[in-house]
Short mmCIF file of C-alpha atoms and ligand atoms in Angstrom, two decimals:
data_model
loop_
_atom_site.label_atom_id
_atom_site.label_comp_id
_atom_site.label_asym_id
_atom_site.label_seq_id
_atom_site.Cartn_x
_atom_site.Cartn_y
_atom_site.Cartn_z
CA UNK G 1 0.00 0.00 0.00
CA UNK G 2 1.33 3.41 -0.94
CA UNK G 3 1.22 5.76 2.05
CA UNK G 4 3.30 8.52 0.48
CA UNK G 5 1.78 11.95 -0.02
CA UNK G 6 0.03 13.56 -1.78
CA UNK G 7 -2.87 11.93 -0.03
CA UNK G 8 -6.15 13.53 0.92
CA UNK G 9 -6.52 14.09 4.65
CA UNK G 10 -8.90 11.86 6.55
CA UNK G 11 -10.82 13.76 9.22
CA UNK G 12 -12.18 12.61 12.54
CA UNK G 13 -15.85 13.30 11.89
CA UNK G 14 -17.17 15.29 8.96
CA UNK G 15 -20.81 15.82 8.05
CA UNK G 16 -22.51 14.30 5.06
CA UNK G 17 -25.16 15.99 2.88
CA UNK G 18 -26.91 13.54 0.67
CA UNK G 19 -30.57 14.53 0.97
CA UNK G 20 -32.77 17.61 0.72
CA UNK G 21 -30.45 20.01 2.59
CA UNK G 22 -29.92 22.44 -0.30
CA UNK G 23 -33.55 22.20 -1.39
CA UNK G 24 -34.77 23.28 2.06
CA UNK G 25 -32.19 26.08 2.28
CA UNK G 26 -33.45 27.30 -1.06
CA UNK G 27 -37.07 27.07 0.11
CA UNK G 28 -36.24 29.05 3.25
CA UNK G 29 -34.78 31.85 1.10
CA UNK G 30 -37.74 31.77 -1.28
CA UNK G 31 -40.13 32.09 1.66
CA UNK G 32 -38.03 34.93 3.07
CA UNK G 33 -37.65 32.97 6.29
CA UNK G 34 -33.96 32.77 7.06
CA UNK G 35 -34.05 33.94 10.68
CA UNK G 36 -35.68 32.69 13.86
CA UNK G 37 -39.21 32.45 12.56
CA UNK G 38 -40.32 30.10 9.81
CA UNK G 39 -42.12 26.88 9.08
CA UNK G 40 -39.07 24.59 9.30
CA UNK G 41 -38.51 25.22 13.01
CA UNK G 42 -41.72 23.57 14.31
CA UNK G 43 -41.40 20.90 11.59
CA UNK G 44 -37.89 20.02 12.75
CA UNK G 45 -39.06 19.91 16.37
CA UNK G 46 -41.95 17.62 15.47
CA UNK G 47 -39.78 15.33 13.38
CA UNK G 48 -37.29 14.96 16.22
CA UNK G 49 -40.14 14.32 18.69
CA UNK G 50 -41.41 11.53 16.43
CA UNK G 51 -37.92 10.07 16.19
CA UNK G 52 -37.54 10.05 19.98
CA UNK G 53 -41.02 8.65 20.55
CA UNK G 54 -42.26 10.94 23.33
CA UNK G 55 -41.90 14.35 24.92
CA UNK G 56 -41.41 17.87 23.69
CA UNK G 57 -38.48 19.36 21.74
CA UNK G 58 -37.41 23.01 21.76
CA UNK G 59 -34.90 23.76 18.97
CA UNK G 60 -32.02 26.06 19.96
CA UNK G 61 -28.87 27.50 18.46
CA UNK G 62 -26.41 25.18 20.23
CA UNK G 63 -26.04 22.29 22.62
CA UNK G 64 -24.27 24.61 25.03
CA UNK G 65 -27.23 27.01 25.18
CA UNK G 66 -29.47 23.96 25.68
CA UNK G 67 -27.50 22.99 28.81
CA UNK G 68 -27.57 26.60 30.04
CA UNK G 69 -31.37 26.73 29.62
CA UNK G 70 -31.78 23.30 31.22
CA UNK G 71 -30.00 24.50 34.36
CA UNK G 72 -32.08 27.70 34.36
CA UNK G 73 -35.28 25.63 34.13
CA UNK G 74 -34.13 23.60 37.13
CA UNK G 75 -33.63 26.81 39.09
CA UNK G 76 -29.84 26.58 39.44
CA UNK G 77 -28.60 29.82 40.99
CA UNK G 78 -25.46 31.46 42.23
CA UNK G 79 -23.73 29.37 44.91
CA UNK G 80 -25.66 26.14 44.13
CA UNK G 81 -23.71 22.94 43.64
CA UNK G 82 -24.15 20.94 40.41
CA UNK G 83 -22.68 17.46 39.93
CA UNK G 84 -21.12 16.82 36.51
CA UNK G 85 -19.31 13.93 34.88
CA UNK G 86 -15.62 14.89 34.79
CA UNK G 87 -14.81 13.04 31.55
CA UNK G 88 -16.56 15.22 28.98
CA UNK G 89 -16.28 18.21 26.67
CA UNK G 90 -16.08 21.56 28.51
CA UNK G 91 -19.50 22.59 27.17
CA UNK G 92 -21.16 20.13 29.59
CA UNK G 93 -19.78 22.02 32.58
CA UNK G 94 -19.33 25.63 31.48
CA UNK G 95 -23.02 26.59 31.83
CA UNK G 96 -22.70 25.79 35.57
CA UNK G 97 -20.19 28.63 35.71
CA UNK G 98 -22.37 30.98 33.61
CA UNK G 99 -24.86 30.79 36.49
CA UNK G 100 -22.27 31.36 39.22
CA UNK G 101 -22.92 27.84 40.53
CA UNK G 102 -20.24 25.37 41.62
CA UNK G 103 -19.39 22.28 39.58
CA UNK G 104 -18.61 19.07 41.46
CA UNK G 105 -16.85 16.64 39.16
CA UNK G 106 -17.28 12.88 39.47
CA UNK G 107 -15.15 10.09 38.01
CA UNK G 108 -16.21 7.56 35.37
CA UNK G 109 -16.75 3.82 35.48
CA UNK G 110 -14.85 1.47 33.15
CA UNK G 111 -17.91 -0.17 31.62
CA UNK G 112 -19.31 2.88 29.80
CA UNK G 113 -16.60 5.51 30.44
CA UNK G 114 -19.42 7.66 31.84
CA UNK G 115 -20.24 8.83 35.39
CA UNK G 116 -19.95 6.03 37.97
CA UNK G 117 -23.30 5.49 39.77
CA UNK G 118 -21.62 4.38 43.04
CA UNK G 119 -19.40 7.45 43.15
CA UNK G 120 -22.38 9.60 42.27
CA UNK G 121 -24.23 8.39 45.35
CA UNK G 122 -21.13 8.78 47.56
CA UNK G 123 -20.78 12.34 46.29
CA UNK G 124 -24.42 13.17 47.01
CA UNK G 125 -24.12 11.71 50.54
CA UNK G 126 -20.95 13.70 51.19
CA UNK G 127 -22.59 16.94 50.08
CA UNK G 128 -25.73 16.25 52.11
CA UNK G 129 -23.54 15.61 55.17
CA UNK G 130 -22.09 19.12 54.62
CA UNK G 131 -25.59 20.58 54.44
CA UNK G 132 -25.48 21.06 50.65
CA UNK G 133 -28.00 19.12 48.57
CA UNK G 134 -26.78 19.29 44.93
CA UNK G 135 -29.23 21.21 42.73
CA UNK G 136 -28.76 19.09 39.60
CA UNK G 137 -26.76 16.26 38.03
CA UNK G 138 -25.31 16.41 34.50
CA UNK G 139 -24.62 12.97 33.03
CA UNK G 140 -23.06 12.50 29.59
CA UNK G 141 -23.19 9.74 26.95
CA UNK G 142 -19.64 10.00 25.66
CA UNK G 143 -18.87 9.15 22.06
CA UNK G 144 -22.44 7.82 21.80
CA UNK G 145 -22.23 5.26 24.61
CA UNK G 146 -25.18 5.62 27.02
CA UNK G 147 -24.34 6.17 30.69
CA UNK G 148 -25.91 3.85 33.33
CA UNK G 149 -29.09 5.90 33.17
CA UNK G 150 -31.36 3.45 35.01
CA UNK G 151 -29.10 3.42 38.09
CA UNK G 152 -28.41 7.16 37.84
CA UNK G 153 -32.13 8.04 37.76
CA UNK G 154 -32.83 5.70 40.69
CA UNK G 155 -30.15 7.39 42.80
CA UNK G 156 -31.15 10.89 41.70
CA UNK G 157 -34.81 10.25 42.52
CA UNK G 158 -33.91 8.84 45.94
CA UNK G 159 -32.46 12.24 46.87
CA UNK G 160 -34.84 14.36 44.79
CA UNK G 161 -32.18 15.75 42.46
CA UNK G 162 -33.08 16.37 38.79
CA UNK G 163 -30.86 14.99 36.01
CA UNK G 164 -29.79 16.76 32.82
CA UNK G 165 -28.86 14.13 30.25
CA UNK G 166 -26.19 15.52 27.94
CA UNK G 167 -26.97 13.55 24.79
CA UNK G 168 -24.99 15.92 22.54
CA UNK G 169 -23.00 12.98 21.16
CA UNK G 170 -25.66 10.28 21.42
CA UNK G 171 -28.63 11.07 19.19
CA UNK G 172 -30.04 7.66 18.23
CA UNK G 173 -28.34 5.74 21.05
CA UNK G 174 -30.64 3.68 23.26
CA UNK G 175 -30.96 1.62 26.41
CA UNK G 176 -33.45 -1.25 26.04
CA UNK G 177 -35.02 0.58 23.12
CA UNK G 178 -35.45 3.90 24.93
CA UNK G 179 -33.69 6.87 23.35
CA UNK G 180 -30.81 8.67 25.03
CA UNK G 181 -31.84 12.23 25.78
CA UNK G 182 -35.34 11.15 26.90
CA UNK G 183 -34.44 9.38 30.15
CA UNK G 184 -33.39 12.32 32.32
CA UNK G 185 -35.60 15.16 33.59
CA UNK G 186 -34.22 17.24 30.73
CA UNK G 187 -32.22 15.95 27.76
CA UNK G 188 -30.04 18.07 25.50
CA UNK G 189 -28.80 17.49 21.95
CA UNK G 190 -26.21 19.18 19.76
CA UNK G 191 -26.25 19.55 15.97
CA UNK G 192 -22.81 21.06 15.69
CA UNK G 193 -20.78 20.35 12.54
CA UNK G 194 -19.04 17.23 13.82
CA UNK G 195 -21.97 15.42 15.46
CA UNK G 196 -24.03 12.54 14.05
CA UNK G 197 -26.35 15.01 12.34
CA UNK G 198 -25.69 18.71 11.90
CA UNK G 199 -27.67 21.89 11.34
CA UNK G 200 -24.49 23.91 10.87
CA UNK G 201 -24.78 24.90 14.49
CA UNK G 202 -27.70 24.00 16.68
CA UNK G 203 -29.06 22.21 19.69
CA UNK G 204 -32.27 21.19 21.40
CA UNK G 205 -33.88 20.56 24.75
CA UNK G 206 -36.08 17.53 25.32
CA UNK G 207 -38.54 17.31 28.18
CA UNK G 208 -41.81 15.58 29.08
CA UNK G 209 -42.78 18.66 31.09
CA UNK G 210 -44.84 20.97 28.85
CA UNK G 211 -44.45 23.91 31.24
CA UNK G 212 -40.67 23.61 31.02
CA UNK G 213 -40.80 23.42 27.23
CA UNK G 214 -42.92 26.57 27.14
CA UNK G 215 -40.58 28.33 29.52
CA UNK G 216 -37.51 27.24 27.46
CA UNK G 217 -39.13 28.88 24.40
CA UNK G 218 -39.79 32.05 26.40
CA UNK G 219 -36.25 32.29 27.79
CA UNK G 220 -34.66 31.46 24.40
CA UNK G 221 -36.44 34.35 22.67
CA UNK G 222 -35.39 37.21 24.99
CA UNK G 223 -38.13 36.61 27.60
CA UNK G 224 -40.70 38.84 25.91
CA UNK G 225 -43.81 39.32 28.04
CA UNK G 226 -47.18 39.36 26.34
CA UNK G 227 -47.49 43.05 25.37
CA UNK G 228 -47.62 44.91 22.04
CA UNK G 229 -44.38 46.68 23.00
CA UNK G 230 -41.30 44.85 24.25
CA UNK G 231 -41.84 44.31 27.95
CA UNK G 232 -39.48 42.20 30.07
CA UNK G 233 -39.87 41.06 33.64
CA UNK G 234 -37.04 38.54 33.36
CA UNK G 235 -33.57 38.32 31.81
CA UNK G 236 -33.80 36.57 28.45
CA UNK G 237 -31.46 34.90 25.99
CA UNK G 238 -31.05 34.84 22.21
CA UNK G 239 -30.87 31.07 21.90
CA UNK G 240 -33.43 30.08 19.28
CA UNK G 241 -32.57 27.96 16.24
CA UNK G 242 -32.90 29.72 12.87
CA UNK G 243 -35.10 28.48 10.02
CA UNK G 244 -32.24 27.59 7.63
CA UNK G 245 -30.62 25.44 10.31
CA UNK G 246 -33.99 23.77 10.98
CA UNK G 247 -34.39 23.03 7.25
CA UNK G 248 -30.96 21.39 7.16
CA UNK G 249 -31.93 19.44 10.29
CA UNK G 250 -35.09 18.05 8.69
CA UNK G 251 -33.05 16.76 5.75
CA UNK G 252 -30.36 15.34 8.05
CA UNK G 253 -32.88 13.46 10.21
CA UNK G 254 -33.96 11.50 7.12
CA UNK G 255 -30.47 9.97 7.04
CA UNK G 256 -29.96 9.42 10.77
CA UNK G 257 -30.57 5.66 10.88
CA UNK G 258 -28.43 5.01 7.82
CA UNK G 259 -25.54 7.06 9.20
CA UNK G 260 -25.68 5.36 12.60
CA UNK G 261 -25.55 2.03 10.80
CA UNK G 262 -22.44 3.18 8.93
CA UNK G 263 -20.75 4.54 12.05
CA UNK G 264 -21.39 1.25 13.80
CA UNK G 265 -19.92 -0.61 10.82
CA UNK G 266 -16.79 1.54 11.07
CA UNK G 267 -16.48 0.74 14.78
CA UNK G 268 -16.88 -2.98 14.08
CA UNK G 269 -14.25 -2.79 11.35
CA UNK G 270 -11.70 -1.28 13.74
CA UNK G 271 -12.67 -3.70 16.49
CA UNK G 272 -12.43 -6.78 14.27
CA UNK G 273 -9.15 -5.73 12.68
CA UNK G 274 -7.34 -4.31 15.71
CA UNK G 275 -8.57 -6.05 18.85
CA UNK G 276 -6.12 -8.95 18.63
CA UNK G 277 -3.09 -6.64 18.47
CA UNK G 278 -1.11 -6.39 21.75
CA UNK G 279 -2.28 -3.67 24.14
CA UNK G 280 -5.40 -2.63 22.20
CA UNK G 281 -8.86 -2.77 23.78
CA UNK G 282 -12.31 -1.54 22.83
CA UNK G 283 -15.51 -0.46 24.58
CA UNK G 284 -18.18 -3.13 24.04
CA UNK G 285 -21.86 -2.32 24.57
CA UNK G 286 -23.24 -3.54 27.89
CA UNK G 287 -26.35 -5.78 27.70
CA UNK G 288 -29.31 -3.79 26.35
CA UNK G 289 -27.17 -0.79 25.36
CA UNK G 290 -27.09 0.54 21.79
CA UNK G 291 -24.43 3.13 20.91
CA UNK G 292 -24.59 5.31 17.80
CA UNK G 293 -20.75 4.97 17.81
CA UNK G 294 -20.41 8.66 17.05
CA UNK G 295 -16.65 8.32 17.37
CA UNK G 296 -14.81 5.00 17.34
CA UNK G 297 -12.54 4.94 20.38
CA UNK G 298 -9.99 2.46 21.65
CA UNK G 299 -7.51 2.16 24.51
CA UNK G 300 -3.80 1.58 24.08
CA UNK G 301 -1.81 -0.01 26.87
CA UNK G 302 1.60 1.42 25.93
CA UNK G 303 3.60 -1.21 27.83
CA UNK G 304 1.98 -4.02 25.84
CA UNK G 305 1.71 -2.17 22.52
CA UNK G 306 5.18 -0.63 22.57
CA UNK G 307 3.81 2.83 21.73
CA UNK G 308 1.38 5.24 23.36
CA UNK G 309 -1.60 7.26 22.11
CA UNK G 310 0.52 10.31 21.47
CA UNK G 311 2.96 8.39 19.26
CA UNK G 312 0.24 6.79 17.17
CA UNK G 313 -1.56 10.14 16.89
CA UNK G 314 1.58 11.82 15.52
CA UNK G 315 2.22 8.84 13.23
CA UNK G 316 -1.34 8.96 11.87
CA UNK G 317 -1.05 12.71 11.38
CA UNK G 318 2.14 12.23 9.32
CA UNK G 319 0.08 9.97 7.11
CA UNK G 320 -2.65 12.61 6.79
CA UNK G 321 -5.07 10.99 9.19
CA UNK G 322 -6.69 12.97 11.98
CA UNK G 323 -7.16 11.31 15.37
CA UNK G 324 -7.68 12.83 18.81
CA UNK G 325 -7.12 11.95 22.45
CA UNK G 326 -10.21 11.22 24.51
CA UNK G 327 -11.66 14.29 26.33
CA UNK G 328 -9.38 15.65 29.03
CA UNK G 329 -11.21 15.35 32.37
CA UNK G 330 -12.64 18.62 33.68
CA UNK G 331 -10.98 18.29 37.10
CA UNK G 332 -7.58 18.34 35.31
CA UNK G 333 -8.40 21.47 33.30
CA UNK G 334 -6.59 24.64 34.41
CA UNK G 335 -9.87 26.57 34.36
CA UNK G 336 -11.43 24.13 36.88
CA UNK G 337 -8.45 23.92 39.24
CA UNK G 338 -10.57 25.14 42.14
CA UNK G 339 -13.47 22.74 41.55
CA UNK G 340 -14.29 19.83 43.84
CA UNK G 341 -13.63 16.31 42.56
CA UNK G 342 -14.83 12.91 43.73
CA UNK G 343 -13.20 9.76 42.41
CA UNK G 344 -9.92 8.10 41.49
CA UNK G 345 -7.98 7.81 38.27
CA UNK G 346 -10.38 6.07 35.88
CA UNK G 347 -11.16 9.16 33.78
CA UNK G 348 -7.51 10.16 33.96
CA UNK G 349 -6.41 6.75 32.65
CA UNK G 350 -9.01 6.87 29.87
CA UNK G 351 -7.56 10.24 28.89
CA UNK G 352 -4.02 8.79 28.92
CA UNK G 353 -4.88 5.63 26.99
CA UNK G 354 -7.86 6.60 24.84
CA UNK G 355 -7.81 7.68 21.23
CA UNK G 356 -10.62 8.58 18.80
CA UNK G 357 -10.22 7.35 15.23
CA UNK G 358 -11.76 8.68 11.98
CA UNK G 359 -15.48 7.90 12.16
CA UNK G 360 -17.30 9.94 9.50
CA UNK G 361 -20.23 7.99 8.13
CA UNK G 362 -18.83 8.42 4.60
CA UNK G 363 -15.43 6.90 5.53
CA UNK G 364 -14.63 4.58 2.62
CA UNK G 365 -13.20 1.08 2.85
CA UNK G 366 -9.96 2.40 1.37
CA UNK G 367 -9.74 5.08 4.05
CA UNK G 368 -10.42 2.54 6.80
CA UNK G 369 -7.60 0.40 5.39
CA UNK G 370 -5.29 3.41 5.51
CA UNK G 371 -5.92 3.80 9.25
CA UNK G 372 -5.38 0.08 9.76
CA UNK G 373 -2.15 0.12 7.75
CA UNK G 374 -0.76 2.84 10.04
CA UNK G 375 -1.35 0.67 13.09
CA UNK G 376 0.43 -2.26 11.44
CA UNK G 377 3.34 -0.03 10.43
CA UNK G 378 3.55 1.28 13.99
CA UNK G 379 3.88 -2.23 15.36
CA UNK G 380 6.44 -3.16 12.71
CA UNK G 381 8.49 -0.07 13.49
CA UNK G 382 8.59 -0.90 17.18
CA UNK G 383 9.41 -4.52 16.45
CA UNK G 384 12.41 -3.42 14.38
CA UNK G 385 13.50 -0.92 17.06
CA UNK G 386 13.72 -3.67 19.66
CA UNK G 387 16.45 -5.46 17.65
C1 PLP A 1 -20.75 19.03 21.37
C2 PLP A 1 -21.01 18.87 22.79
C3 PLP A 1 -21.69 19.84 23.54
C4 PLP A 1 -21.99 21.22 23.03
O1 PLP A 1 -22.73 21.32 21.91
P1 PLP A 1 -22.58 22.62 20.94
O2 PLP A 1 -23.72 22.47 20.02
O3 PLP A 1 -21.25 22.50 20.27
O4 PLP A 1 -22.69 23.83 21.79
C5 PLP A 1 -22.02 19.55 24.85
N1 PLP A 1 -21.68 18.40 25.42
C6 PLP A 1 -20.98 17.45 24.75
C7 PLP A 1 -20.65 16.19 25.46
C8 PLP A 1 -20.62 17.66 23.42
O5 PLP A 1 -19.91 16.74 22.77
#
């Protein structure tokens, strides 16, 4: 196989447009509806509601604003404590800070890489013993893998704490047939450019509570009271999704199942081809769990493999292939130095050993082989070095 440049670069996760995206954009322009009012917005919300099976969707301009609104709906205020999975993208936690509340980060479990239910309960008990009942819990379904939502909801309900399910990466993932993003008190989605479906930039809130959905709409459109002039009795936000984005979203939803199937195929390709190599391990789905496999991830034990995640990342990059370390835990981020943390080194080890491989749904067989070839070359190189 010829790995010499020039070779097109393989990216981690790029969107695909193979449906009515351009047609709907065109229609939005023709109708003169390119801003935050227009027919595509309620249509997109309805289509997503149908996909998820129950509850109410409010379309927003990002997943981050969806988390911010979710915390506002739950009444999080300055000085409140909010529990958050430490192993995640910063956008899960930053809205806690927007509200002047305090994040409390909790370690992951090995089975799903997501928040550990036992540690979650220990954390809650510790905070209660200090007279501080956490105001909310943010759980995340990393790389598409659902967290242990049944256990998490049981614990949360025992102490009366609402759960925000950050399903930004897990649209279409399920536990026993129930969709991620519909199992918490509020679920949030992201339609950013690199997610399973994209609207350019966008997000959504999911809730079964119609009053919350109504209030999310109110807050996301500058909190306008019902008057002919602009009257405000509350601070509002400019968080609504625009009509062009919603049009793109409608087209993208048509392809969701097909793209998840492809992403899962890519994961299975990597797993089948790489799992027998020394030091490589994967993240299988627990019984009843269905992951959209947004990003294919694997762990590298550097002692057994003879190279670490950083070396393979640089090697892949030289061969024009993008890969990325797993999210750096929030409690290790400089900006969260002061934050409280409960747990050990599981998230830290996942960060050290985890790597995300190219996972775009349009990744061709040839491109998959290129990734594979780099792994084989890496092993060969190390084999030669040891002589
Ligand atoms: C992408 C992402 C977000 C934020 O979504 P945006 O639409 O980019 O604001 C939040 N949480 C997680 C886990 C994400 O991956």
